[in-house]
């Protein structure tokens, strides 16, 4: 099938019109106030119907075989997603709660909270959220039946498999 990348010749598209009205920087507008006509050329690009892979010499082509994606059951993906939401969502929410809390302490209660403390607490909770995403994924077993609720044993086994290389 052919892929057509077409732009109209002559007439203005909505985007071309908005570009004409947009200013250029902070300087003065040019004298005369005439708008330039934007002309767009039609470009047609033909693409072959089959995907091909090219070899070094570029002379021959052969159909590319797409790798098959492994099937992962919905139960396993739901478990991984729930753990990622739990182990990353809770620290992230706590990290976001501390911003208005520090504002409240400083503005309303007039308590001087050192800025370094704000930075450390934000880094701990928001960084913990990032680590929670990884833990949630690595603590999920590929087996449909998993005994552990937190997945500590699966996490240890998956880390051992990753670092085995």
JSON list of N, CA and C in Angstrom, two decimals, residues 1-9 41-48:
[
{"chain": "A", "resi": 1, "resn": "UNK", "atom": "N", "xyz": [0.85, -1.18, 0.00]},
{"chain": "A", "resi": 1, "resn": "UNK", "atom": "CA", "xyz": [0.00, 0.00, 0.00]},
{"chain": "A", "resi": 1, "resn": "UNK", "atom": "C", "xyz": [0.89, 1.24, 0.00]},
{"chain": "A", "resi": 2, "resn": "UNK", "atom": "N", "xyz": [0.42, 2.25, -0.63]},
{"chain": "A", "resi": 2, "resn": "UNK", "atom": "CA", "xyz": [1.20, 3.48, -0.74]},
{"chain": "A", "resi": 2, "resn": "UNK", "atom": "C", "xyz": [0.87, 4.40, 0.42]},
{"chain": "A", "resi": 3, "resn": "UNK", "atom": "N", "xyz": [1.89, 5.04, 0.95]},
{"chain": "A", "resi": 3, "resn": "UNK", "atom": "CA", "xyz": [1.71, 6.02, 2.01]},
{"chain": "A", "resi": 3, "resn": "UNK", "atom": "C", "xyz": [1.77, 7.38, 1.36]},
{"chain": "A", "resi": 4, "resn": "UNK", "atom": "N", "xyz": [0.74, 8.16, 1.54]},
{"chain": "A", "resi": 4, "resn": "UNK", "atom": "CA", "xyz": [0.68, 9.46, 0.91]},
{"chain": "A", "resi": 4, "resn": "UNK", "atom": "C", "xyz": [0.87, 10.54, 1.97]},
{"chain": "A", "resi": 5, "resn": "UNK", "atom": "N", "xyz": [1.91, 11.32, 1.76]},
{"chain": "A", "resi": 5, "resn": "UNK", "atom": "CA", "xyz": [2.14, 12.47, 2.61]},
{"chain": "A", "resi": 5, "resn": "UNK", "atom": "C", "xyz": [1.77, 13.66, 1.75]},
{"chain": "A", "resi": 6, "resn": "UNK", "atom": "N", "xyz": [0.58, 14.14, 1.89]},
{"chain": "A", "resi": 6, "resn": "UNK", "atom": "CA", "xyz": [0.10, 15.17, 0.98]},
{"chain": "A", "resi": 6, "resn": "UNK", "atom": "C", "xyz": [-0.10, 16.49, 1.67]},
{"chain": "A", "resi": 7, "resn": "UNK", "atom": "N", "xyz": [0.35, 17.54, 1.05]},
{"chain": "A", "resi": 7, "resn": "UNK", "atom": "CA", "xyz": [0.12, 18.89, 1.51]},
{"chain": "A", "resi": 7, "resn": "UNK", "atom": "C", "xyz": [-0.49, 19.65, 0.35]},
{"chain": "A", "resi": 8, "resn": "UNK", "atom": "N", "xyz": [-1.48, 20.46, 0.63]},
{"chain": "A", "resi": 8, "resn": "UNK", "atom": "CA", "xyz": [-2.17, 21.15, -0.44]},
{"chain": "A", "resi": 8, "resn": "UNK", "atom": "C", "xyz": [-1.29, 22.21, -1.08]},
{"chain": "A", "resi": 9, "resn": "UNK", "atom": "N", "xyz": [-1.47, 22.40, -2.39]},
{"chain": "A", "resi": 9, "resn": "UNK", "atom": "CA", "xyz": [-0.79, 23.47, -3.11]},
{"chain": "A", "resi": 9, "resn": "UNK", "atom": "C", "xyz": [-1.73, 24.65, -3.10]},
{"chain": "A", "resi": 41, "resn": "UNK", "atom": "N", "xyz": [3.91, 22.28, -1.03]},
{"chain": "A", "resi": 41, "resn": "UNK", "atom": "CA", "xyz": [4.02, 21.38, -2.17]},
{"chain": "A", "resi": 41, "resn": "UNK", "atom": "C", "xyz": [3.45, 20.02, -1.81]},
{"chain": "A", "resi": 42, "resn": "UNK", "atom": "N", "xyz": [2.97, 19.31, -2.83]},
{"chain": "A", "resi": 42, "resn": "UNK", "atom": "CA", "xyz": [2.45, 17.97, -2.60]},
{"chain": "A", "resi": 42, "resn": "UNK", "atom": "C", "xyz": [3.60, 16.98, -2.73]},
{"chain": "A", "resi": 43, "resn": "UNK", "atom": "N", "xyz": [3.73, 16.14, -1.71]},
{"chain": "A", "resi": 43, "resn": "UNK", "atom": "CA", "xyz": [4.78, 15.14, -1.68]},
{"chain": "A", "resi": 43, "resn": "UNK", "atom": "C", "xyz": [4.10, 13.79, -1.61]},
{"chain": "A", "resi": 44, "resn": "UNK", "atom": "N", "xyz": [4.48, 12.90, -2.52]},
{"chain": "A", "resi": 44, "resn": "UNK", "atom": "CA", "xyz": [3.94, 11.55, -2.49]},
{"chain": "A", "resi": 44, "resn": "UNK", "atom": "C", "xyz": [5.11, 10.60, -2.32]},
{"chain": "A", "resi": 45, "resn": "UNK", "atom": "N", "xyz": [5.01, 9.76, -1.31]},
{"chain": "A", "resi": 45, "resn": "UNK", "atom": "CA", "xyz": [6.07, 8.81, -1.03]},
{"chain": "A", "resi": 45, "resn": "UNK", "atom": "C", "xyz": [5.48, 7.43, -1.16]},
{"chain": "A", "resi": 46, "resn": "UNK", "atom": "N", "xyz": [6.04, 6.63, -2.03]},
{"chain": "A", "resi": 46, "resn": "UNK", "atom": "CA", "xyz": [5.57, 5.27, -2.23]},
{"chain": "A", "resi": 46, "resn": "UNK", "atom": "C", "xyz": [6.36, 4.34, -1.32]},
{"chain": "A", "resi": 47, "resn": "UNK", "atom": "N", "xyz": [5.68, 3.44, -0.64]},
{"chain": "A", "resi": 47, "resn": "UNK", "atom": "CA", "xyz": [6.32, 2.47, 0.22]},
{"chain": "A", "resi": 47, "resn": "UNK", "atom": "C", "xyz": [5.85, 1.08, -0.23]},
{"chain": "A", "resi": 48, "resn": "UNK", "atom": "N", "xyz": [6.75, 0.11, -0.33]},
{"chain": "A", "resi": 48, "resn": "UNK", "atom": "CA", "xyz": [6.33, -1.22, -0.76]},
{"chain": "A", "resi": 48, "resn": "UNK", "atom": "C", "xyz": [5.37, -1.85, 0.24]}
]
